[in-house]
Coordinates of C-alpha atoms in Angstrom, one line a residue:
Chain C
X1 CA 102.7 156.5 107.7
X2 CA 105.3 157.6 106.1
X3 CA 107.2 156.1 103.6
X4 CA 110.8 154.7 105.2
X5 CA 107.9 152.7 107.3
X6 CA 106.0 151.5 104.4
X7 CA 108.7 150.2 102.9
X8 CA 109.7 148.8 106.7
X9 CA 106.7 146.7 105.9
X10 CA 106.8 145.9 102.7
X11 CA 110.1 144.7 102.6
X12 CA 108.5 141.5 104.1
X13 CA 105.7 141.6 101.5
X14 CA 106.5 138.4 99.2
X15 CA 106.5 139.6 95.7
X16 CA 104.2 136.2 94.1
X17 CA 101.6 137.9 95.9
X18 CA 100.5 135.4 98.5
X19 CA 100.2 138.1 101.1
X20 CA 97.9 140.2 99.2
X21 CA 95.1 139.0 101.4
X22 CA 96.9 139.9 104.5
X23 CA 95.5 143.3 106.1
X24 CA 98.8 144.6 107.8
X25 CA 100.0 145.4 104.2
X26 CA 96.9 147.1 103.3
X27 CA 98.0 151.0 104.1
X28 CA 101.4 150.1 102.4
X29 CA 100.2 149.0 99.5
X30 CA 98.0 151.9 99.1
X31 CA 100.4 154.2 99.7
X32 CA 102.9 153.0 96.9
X33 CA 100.0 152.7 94.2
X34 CA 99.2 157.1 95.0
X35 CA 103.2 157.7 96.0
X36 CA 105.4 157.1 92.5
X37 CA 108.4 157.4 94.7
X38 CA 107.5 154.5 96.7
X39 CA 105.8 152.6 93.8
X40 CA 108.8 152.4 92.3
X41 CA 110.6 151.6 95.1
X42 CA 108.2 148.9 95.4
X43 CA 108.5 147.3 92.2
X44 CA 112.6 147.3 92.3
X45 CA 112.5 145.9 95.6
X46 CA 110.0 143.0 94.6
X47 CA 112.2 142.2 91.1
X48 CA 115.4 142.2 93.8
X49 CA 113.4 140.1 95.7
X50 CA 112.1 137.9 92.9
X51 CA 115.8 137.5 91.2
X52 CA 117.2 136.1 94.5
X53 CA 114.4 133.3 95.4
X54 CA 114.7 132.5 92.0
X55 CA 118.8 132.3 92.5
X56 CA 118.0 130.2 95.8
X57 CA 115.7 127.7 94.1
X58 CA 117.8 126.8 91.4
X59 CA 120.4 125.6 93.9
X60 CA 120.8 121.8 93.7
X61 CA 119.4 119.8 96.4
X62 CA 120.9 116.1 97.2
X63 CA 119.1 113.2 96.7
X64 CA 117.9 112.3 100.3
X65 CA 114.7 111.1 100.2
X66 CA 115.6 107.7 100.4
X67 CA 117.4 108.0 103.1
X68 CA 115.0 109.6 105.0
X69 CA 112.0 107.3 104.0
X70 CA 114.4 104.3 105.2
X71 CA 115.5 106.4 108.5
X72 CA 111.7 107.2 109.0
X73 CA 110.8 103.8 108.4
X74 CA 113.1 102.2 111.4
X75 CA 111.9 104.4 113.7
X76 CA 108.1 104.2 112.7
X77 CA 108.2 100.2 113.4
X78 CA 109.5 101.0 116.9
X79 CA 106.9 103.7 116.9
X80 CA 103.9 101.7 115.8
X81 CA 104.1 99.2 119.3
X82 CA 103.8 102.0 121.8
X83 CA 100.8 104.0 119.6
X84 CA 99.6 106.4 121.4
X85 CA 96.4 105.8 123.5
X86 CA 94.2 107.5 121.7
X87 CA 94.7 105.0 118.9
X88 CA 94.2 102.5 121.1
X89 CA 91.0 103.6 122.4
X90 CA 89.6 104.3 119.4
X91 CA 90.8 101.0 118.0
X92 CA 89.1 99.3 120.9
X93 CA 86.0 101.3 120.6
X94 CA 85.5 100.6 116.9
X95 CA 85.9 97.2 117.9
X96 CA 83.3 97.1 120.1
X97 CA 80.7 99.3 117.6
X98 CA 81.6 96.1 115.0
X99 CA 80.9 93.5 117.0
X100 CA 77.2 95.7 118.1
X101 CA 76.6 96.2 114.3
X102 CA 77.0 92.8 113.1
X103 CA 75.4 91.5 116.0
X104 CA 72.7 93.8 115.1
X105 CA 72.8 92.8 111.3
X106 CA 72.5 88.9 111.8
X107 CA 68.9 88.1 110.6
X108 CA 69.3 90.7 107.9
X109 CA 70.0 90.3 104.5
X110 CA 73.4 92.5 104.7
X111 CA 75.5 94.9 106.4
X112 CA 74.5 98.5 106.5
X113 CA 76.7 101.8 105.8
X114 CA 76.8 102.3 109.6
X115 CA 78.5 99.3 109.7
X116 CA 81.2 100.5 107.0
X117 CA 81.6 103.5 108.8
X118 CA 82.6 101.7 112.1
X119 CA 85.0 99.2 109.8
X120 CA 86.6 102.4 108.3
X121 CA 87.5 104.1 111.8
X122 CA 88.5 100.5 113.2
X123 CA 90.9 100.2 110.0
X124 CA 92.4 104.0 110.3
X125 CA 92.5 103.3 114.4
X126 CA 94.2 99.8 114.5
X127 CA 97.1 99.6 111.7
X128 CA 98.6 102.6 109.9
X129 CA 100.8 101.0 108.4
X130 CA 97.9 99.2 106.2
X131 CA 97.6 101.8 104.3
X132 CA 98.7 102.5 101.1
X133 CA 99.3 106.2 100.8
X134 CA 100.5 107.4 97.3
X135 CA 99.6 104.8 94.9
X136 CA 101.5 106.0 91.3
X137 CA 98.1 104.6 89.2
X138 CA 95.8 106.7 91.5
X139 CA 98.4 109.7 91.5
X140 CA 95.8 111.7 89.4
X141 CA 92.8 110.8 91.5
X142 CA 94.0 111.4 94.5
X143 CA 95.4 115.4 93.6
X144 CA 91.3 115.4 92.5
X145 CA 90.9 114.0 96.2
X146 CA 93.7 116.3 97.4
X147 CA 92.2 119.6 95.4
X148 CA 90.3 122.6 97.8
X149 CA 87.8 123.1 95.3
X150 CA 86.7 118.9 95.3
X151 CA 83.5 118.6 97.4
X152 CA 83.3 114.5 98.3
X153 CA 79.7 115.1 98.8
X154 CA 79.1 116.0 95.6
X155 CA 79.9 112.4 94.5
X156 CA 82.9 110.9 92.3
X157 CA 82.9 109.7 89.2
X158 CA 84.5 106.2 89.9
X159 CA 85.2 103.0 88.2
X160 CA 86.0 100.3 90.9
X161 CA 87.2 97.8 88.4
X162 CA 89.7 100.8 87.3
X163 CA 90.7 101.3 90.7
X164 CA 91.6 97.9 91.5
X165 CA 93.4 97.6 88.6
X166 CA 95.8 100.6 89.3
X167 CA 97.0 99.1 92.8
X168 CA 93.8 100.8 95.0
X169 CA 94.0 99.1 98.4
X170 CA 90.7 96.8 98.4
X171 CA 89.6 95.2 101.7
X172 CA 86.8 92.9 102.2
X173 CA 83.7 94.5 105.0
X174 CA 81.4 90.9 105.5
X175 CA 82.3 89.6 101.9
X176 CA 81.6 92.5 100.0
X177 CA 84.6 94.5 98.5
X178 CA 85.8 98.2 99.7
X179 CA 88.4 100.3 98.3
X180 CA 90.6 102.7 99.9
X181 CA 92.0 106.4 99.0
X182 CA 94.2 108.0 101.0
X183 CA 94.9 112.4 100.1
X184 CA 95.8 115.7 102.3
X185 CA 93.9 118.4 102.7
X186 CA 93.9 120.1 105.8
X187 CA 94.8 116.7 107.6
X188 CA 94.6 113.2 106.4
X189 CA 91.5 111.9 105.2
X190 CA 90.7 108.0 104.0
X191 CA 88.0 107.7 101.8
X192 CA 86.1 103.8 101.7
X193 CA 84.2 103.6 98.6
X194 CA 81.9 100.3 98.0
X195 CA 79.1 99.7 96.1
X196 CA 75.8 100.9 97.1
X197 CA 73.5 97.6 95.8
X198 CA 76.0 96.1 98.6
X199 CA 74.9 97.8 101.9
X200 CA 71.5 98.1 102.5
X201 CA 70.1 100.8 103.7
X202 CA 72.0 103.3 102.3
X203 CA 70.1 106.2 101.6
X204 CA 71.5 108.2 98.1
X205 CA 71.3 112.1 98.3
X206 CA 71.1 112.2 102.0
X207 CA 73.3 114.2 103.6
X208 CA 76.6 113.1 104.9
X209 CA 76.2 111.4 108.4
X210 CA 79.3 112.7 110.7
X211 CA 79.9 110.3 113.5
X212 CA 82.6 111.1 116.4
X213 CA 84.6 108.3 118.3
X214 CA 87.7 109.0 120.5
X215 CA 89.6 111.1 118.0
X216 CA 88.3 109.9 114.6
X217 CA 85.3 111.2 113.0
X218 CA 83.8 110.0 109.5
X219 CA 81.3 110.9 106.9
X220 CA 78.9 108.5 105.2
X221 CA 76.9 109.0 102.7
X222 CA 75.7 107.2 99.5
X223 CA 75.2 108.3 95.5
X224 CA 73.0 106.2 93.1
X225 CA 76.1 104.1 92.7
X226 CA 78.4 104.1 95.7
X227 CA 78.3 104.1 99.7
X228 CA 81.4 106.3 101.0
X229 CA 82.7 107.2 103.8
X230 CA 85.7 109.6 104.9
X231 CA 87.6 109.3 108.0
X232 CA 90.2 111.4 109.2
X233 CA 91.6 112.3 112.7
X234 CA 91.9 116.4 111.5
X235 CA 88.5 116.5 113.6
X236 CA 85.2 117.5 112.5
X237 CA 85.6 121.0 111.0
X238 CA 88.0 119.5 108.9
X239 CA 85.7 117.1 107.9
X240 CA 82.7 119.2 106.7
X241 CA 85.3 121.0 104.5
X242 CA 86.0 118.3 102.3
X243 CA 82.2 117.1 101.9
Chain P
X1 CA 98.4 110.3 112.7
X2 CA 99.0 107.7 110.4
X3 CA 102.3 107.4 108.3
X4 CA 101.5 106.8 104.9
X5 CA 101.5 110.3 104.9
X6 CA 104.9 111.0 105.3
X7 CA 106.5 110.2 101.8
X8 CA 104.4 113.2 100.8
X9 CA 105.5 115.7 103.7
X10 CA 109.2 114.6 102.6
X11 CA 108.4 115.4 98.8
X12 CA 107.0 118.6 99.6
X13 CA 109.0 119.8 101.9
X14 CA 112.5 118.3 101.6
X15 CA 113.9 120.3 99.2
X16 CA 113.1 123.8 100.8
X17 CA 114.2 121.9 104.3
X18 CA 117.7 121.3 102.7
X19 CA 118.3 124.6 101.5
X20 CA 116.9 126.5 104.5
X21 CA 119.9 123.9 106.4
X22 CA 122.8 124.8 103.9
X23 CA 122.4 128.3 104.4
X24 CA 122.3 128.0 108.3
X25 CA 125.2 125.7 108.7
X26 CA 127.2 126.2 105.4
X27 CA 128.0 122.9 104.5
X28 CA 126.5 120.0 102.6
X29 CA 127.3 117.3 105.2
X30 CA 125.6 119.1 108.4
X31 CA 122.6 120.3 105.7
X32 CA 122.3 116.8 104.8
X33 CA 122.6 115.7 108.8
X34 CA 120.1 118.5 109.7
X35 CA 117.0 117.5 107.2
X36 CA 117.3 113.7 107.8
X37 CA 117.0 114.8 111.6
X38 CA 113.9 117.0 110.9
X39 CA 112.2 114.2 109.1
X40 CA 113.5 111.7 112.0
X41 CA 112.1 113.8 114.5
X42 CA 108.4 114.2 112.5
X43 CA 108.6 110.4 111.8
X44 CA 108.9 110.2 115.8
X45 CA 107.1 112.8 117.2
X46 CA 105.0 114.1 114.5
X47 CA 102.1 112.2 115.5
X48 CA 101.6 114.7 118.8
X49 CA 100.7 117.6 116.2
X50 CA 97.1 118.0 116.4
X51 CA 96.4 120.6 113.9
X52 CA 97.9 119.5 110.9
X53 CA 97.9 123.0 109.1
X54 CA 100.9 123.5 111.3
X55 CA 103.3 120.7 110.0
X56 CA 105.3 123.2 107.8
X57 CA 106.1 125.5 110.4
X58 CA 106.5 122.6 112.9
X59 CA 109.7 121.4 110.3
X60 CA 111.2 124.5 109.9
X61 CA 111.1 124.9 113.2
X62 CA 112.6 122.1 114.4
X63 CA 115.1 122.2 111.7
X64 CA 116.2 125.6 113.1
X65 CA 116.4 124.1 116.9
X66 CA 118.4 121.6 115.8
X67 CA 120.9 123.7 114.3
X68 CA 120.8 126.2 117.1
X69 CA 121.2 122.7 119.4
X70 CA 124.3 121.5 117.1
X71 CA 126.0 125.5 117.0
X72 CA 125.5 124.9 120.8
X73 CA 127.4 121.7 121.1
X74 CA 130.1 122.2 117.6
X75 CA 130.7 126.0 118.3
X76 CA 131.7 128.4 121.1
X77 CA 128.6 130.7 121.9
X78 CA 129.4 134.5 120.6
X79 CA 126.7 136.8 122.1
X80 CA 124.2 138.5 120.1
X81 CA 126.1 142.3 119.8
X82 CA 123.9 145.0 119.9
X83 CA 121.8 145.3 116.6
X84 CA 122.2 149.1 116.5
X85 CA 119.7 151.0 113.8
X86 CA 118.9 149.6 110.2
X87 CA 120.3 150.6 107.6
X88 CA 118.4 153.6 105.4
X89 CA 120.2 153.6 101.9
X90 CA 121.9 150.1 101.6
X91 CA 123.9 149.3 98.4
X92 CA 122.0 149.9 95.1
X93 CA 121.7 146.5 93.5
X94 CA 119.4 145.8 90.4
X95 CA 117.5 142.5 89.8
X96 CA 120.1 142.4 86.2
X97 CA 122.7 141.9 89.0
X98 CA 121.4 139.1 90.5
X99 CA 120.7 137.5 87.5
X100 CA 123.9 137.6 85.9
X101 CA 125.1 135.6 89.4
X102 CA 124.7 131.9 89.7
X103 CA 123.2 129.8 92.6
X104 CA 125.8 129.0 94.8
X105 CA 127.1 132.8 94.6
X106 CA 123.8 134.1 96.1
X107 CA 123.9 130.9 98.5
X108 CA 127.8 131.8 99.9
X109 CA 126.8 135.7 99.8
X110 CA 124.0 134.7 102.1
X111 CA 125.8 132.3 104.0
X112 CA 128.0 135.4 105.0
X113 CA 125.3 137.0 107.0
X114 CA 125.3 136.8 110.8
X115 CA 122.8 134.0 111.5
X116 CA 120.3 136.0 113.2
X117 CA 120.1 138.0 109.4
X118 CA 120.5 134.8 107.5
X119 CA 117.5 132.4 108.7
X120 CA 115.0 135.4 108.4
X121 CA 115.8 136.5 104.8
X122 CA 116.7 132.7 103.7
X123 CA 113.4 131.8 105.4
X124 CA 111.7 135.0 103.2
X125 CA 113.3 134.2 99.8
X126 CA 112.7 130.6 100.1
X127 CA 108.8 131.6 100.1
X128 CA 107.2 128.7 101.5
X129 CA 106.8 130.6 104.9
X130 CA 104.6 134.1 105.3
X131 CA 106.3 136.9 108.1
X132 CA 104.1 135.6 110.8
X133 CA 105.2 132.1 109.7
X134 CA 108.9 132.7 109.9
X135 CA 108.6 134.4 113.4
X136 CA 107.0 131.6 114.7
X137 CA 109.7 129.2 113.3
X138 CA 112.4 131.9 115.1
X139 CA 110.3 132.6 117.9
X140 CA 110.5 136.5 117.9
X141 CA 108.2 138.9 117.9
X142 CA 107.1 139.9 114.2
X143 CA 108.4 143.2 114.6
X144 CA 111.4 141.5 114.8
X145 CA 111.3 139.7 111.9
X146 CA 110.5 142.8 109.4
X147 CA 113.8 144.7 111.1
X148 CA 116.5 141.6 110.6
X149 CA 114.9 140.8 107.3
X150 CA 115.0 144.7 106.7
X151 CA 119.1 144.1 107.8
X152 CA 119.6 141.0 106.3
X153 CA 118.7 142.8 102.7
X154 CA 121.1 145.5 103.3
X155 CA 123.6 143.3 104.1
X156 CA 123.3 141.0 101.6
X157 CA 123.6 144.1 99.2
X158 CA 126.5 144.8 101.0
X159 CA 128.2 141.1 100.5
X160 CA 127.5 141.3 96.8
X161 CA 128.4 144.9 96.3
X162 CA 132.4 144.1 97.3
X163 CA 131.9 141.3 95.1
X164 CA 131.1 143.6 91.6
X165 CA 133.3 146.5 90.1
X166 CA 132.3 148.3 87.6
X167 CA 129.4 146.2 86.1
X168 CA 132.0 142.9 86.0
X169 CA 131.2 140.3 88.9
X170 CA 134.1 139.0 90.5
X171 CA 134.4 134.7 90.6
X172 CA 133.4 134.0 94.1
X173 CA 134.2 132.7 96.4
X174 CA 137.2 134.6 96.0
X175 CA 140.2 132.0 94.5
X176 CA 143.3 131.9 96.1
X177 CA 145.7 134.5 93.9
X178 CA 149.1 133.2 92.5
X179 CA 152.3 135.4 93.2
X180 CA 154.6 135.6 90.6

């Protein structure tokens, strides 16, 4: 390679170094490191490159998000009748694994976590719009929620009174109280937290139960303190990343 | 997918959206027109994306097909002229230069490059998207990509060359000049 096409290629090389990883800039790189020449070259092209991004985010941007939240907004309602199926089948399906599992639990004491997994993918299936999102109190907990390096498995540190308190979405699952996070990862994922000494059965330290249906999938799996489970429609993989 | 989601994708991605839009259609009013129609279109069709690593190319994309949609409709067509060979020594120009412009300099020098230069190198120095990224959001071949960004530069250099003489940076765009 000479160096006119190293620097072919490294002209697209973004100089904040997110492209480091990427192996079609590996001979390039190596090249200007050993060549001063194209070193140099290299390091005027990148502060050229840094000085104009730099120019190009300072330029003012209009306040439009309200418009497009309101614009968004119309057109989800109109949306939210004609679902696709998928969400209906799911939404059906969940309905029929609740009725099975407190059908099943009558004569028991309490519901089981199985039973709050199947509530969790009937609440994500059968109305969006439920769902709280970005709640301002929980803004810190849920970039914890939202962060790569957070493994759900591990377990949270939560306070549920704290939770409620700060507008956490809190539904009732056969009288006992369940609280809802939404965060993005790599999809969106709904965590239902409850406490454990309210669903029998749960088993802490086991390992995360993954349960498919339609094209929903959740996690449950309990701590010495809580029941959780995650449900996203990102598919399994996705899933298994955040656990 | 669910919706409560959106308010984020519009934080995140709004302003980028918006600035990617002024530089393709050069005015405030269509940028404006062009990111509210992104979101609209996510907010209605959105929910068919199954791989949800995707939704930042997915809105620049779109973005870009709108305004390729609108030039269609607002503009006479001009066909793409021959591209001939890149440029090897384009314009000296040292980061001090750029600095000593403001914002909406760099945004009109830009907005003077032949579109099929400007998305690329906007695209690039907006840094949200990698090379592979931006040709997906183009739809060329990668190749392609590395040889208008490649032009794009050179021209850009070009643009803000005939806008400096001897180390002092000309007000631009250029005001009108009053005869006396």
């Amino acid at each position: 390679m000479n160096n006119d096409e190293a620097k072919f290629i490294l002209g697209v090389y973004r100089p904040d170094g997110r492209d480091a990883a990427d192996p079609a800039f590996a001979e390039s790189l190596a090249q200007a490191q050993h060549d001063p020449v194209l070193g140099a070259w290299l390091r005027r092209e990148q502060a050229l490159d840094e000085a104009f991004s730099a120019k190009l985010a300072e330029f003012p941007v209009p306040d439009l998000r309200k418009q497009i939240l309101a614009g968004a907004h119309a057109s989800r309602r109109r949306r939210a009748w004609g679902r696709g199926a998928v969400w209906l089948a799911a939404a059906a399906a969940a309905a029929v694994l609740i009725g099975t599992a407190v059908r099943l639990g009558r004569g028991s004491s309490g519901p089981g976590p199985e039973e709050l997994a199947a509530f969790a993918r009937h609440d994500l299936a059968a109305d969006a719009s439920e769902h709280l999102g970005a709640v301002p109190g929980l803004a810190d907990l849920q970039r914890h929620l939202a962060d790569p390096s957070t493994r759900l498995g591990a377990g949270l540190n939560l306070d549920l009174a704290a939770l409620r308190q700060h507008g956490c979405r809190v539904i009732k699952v056969s009288g006992r109280d369940v609280y809802e996070l939404c965060f993005v990862r790599d999809g969106q994922f709904h965590l239902y937290v409850a406490s454990v000494a309210d669903f029998e059965a749960a088993r802490p330290g086991a390992a995360p139960e993954l349960t498919s249906q339609g094209a929903l999938t959740s996690a449950t799996w309990a701590d010495a303190r809580y029941v959780y489970v995650a449900v996203t429609d990102a598919g399994p993989d996705a899933l298994r990343r955040v656990l | 997918m669910p919706d409560e989601v959106f308010p984020q994708l519009v934080d995140a991605y709004y302003p980028a959206l918006y600035r990617f839009a002024l530089s393709l259609a050069r005015n405030p009013a269509d940028a404006s027109d062009l990111t509210q129609q992104t979101f609209f279109l996510w907010a209605t069709k959105g929910h068919t994306l199954r791989d949800f690593t995707k939704v930042k190319t997915w809105l620049f994309t779109t973005l870009h097909r709108e305004f390729l949609g609108m030039r269609r409709r607002d503009w006479r067509q001009t066909p793409l002229e021959d591209l001939g060979p890149a440029e090897k020594d384009p314009p000296a120009l040292e980061a001090d230069g750029v600095n000593k412009l403001d914002a909406p300099q760099i945004l009109a020098a830009l907005q003077e490059l032949e579109p099929i230069y400007r998305s690329p190198l906007t695209l690039f120095y907006l840094r949200e998207l990698s090379y592979q990224e931006i040709a997906e959001v183009l739809e060329v071949p990668i190749g392609t990509v590395m040889s208008r960004i490649s032009r794009a530069k050179a021209q850009l250099r070009a643009v803000l060359a005939q806008k400096t003489t001897h180390g002092r940076i000309f007000e631009f765009p250029p005001q009108e000049r009053s005869h006396s």
